[in-house]
Amino acid sequence: MTIKRIDANKRMSEAVIYNGMVFLSGQVGSPGKTTKEQTVEALSAIDHLLAKAGTNKSRLLSATIWLADMVDFDIMNEVWEAWLEEGAAPARATCEAQLASPLYRIEIIVTAAL
């Protein structure tokens, strides 16, 4: 089967399509913005990449959400739940982690079906 890479560089691909599935790299918002703003931006980036791959958020299979601080769990969920389509919630895990920079509050990784 063919592997298709979207927006690839030497280090990584923003998305990889294989066997009817789309695997996205971790998406973040602008460093230094609030958790709410970064969540909105990360979800917008996910929408964009899924569209480039030929699918959309109604086809999500799984999501992993990394928060710099679990104190932001409720505000992230508020944005996440407003973004999700009714009846299309993926399997999901949310964890606290030290992200690439202290200016990042959230990173979201998703997998979707084509």
XYZ file of C-alpha atoms in Angstrom, residues 14 24 27-29 39-51 83:
19
model
C 2.195 17.114 9.344
C -1.694 13.856 12.215
C -0.937 20.439 16.599
C -0.401 23.488 18.780
C -1.522 27.086 18.898
C -6.909 25.047 21.735
C -8.972 26.943 19.154
C -5.895 27.362 16.933
C -4.811 23.719 17.279
C -8.298 22.500 16.359
C -8.363 24.853 13.373
C -5.018 23.405 12.225
C -6.496 19.901 12.608
C -9.490 20.898 10.459
C -7.106 22.243 7.808
C -4.898 19.127 7.730
C -7.845 16.751 7.691
C -9.281 18.658 4.708
C -15.717 21.870 18.137
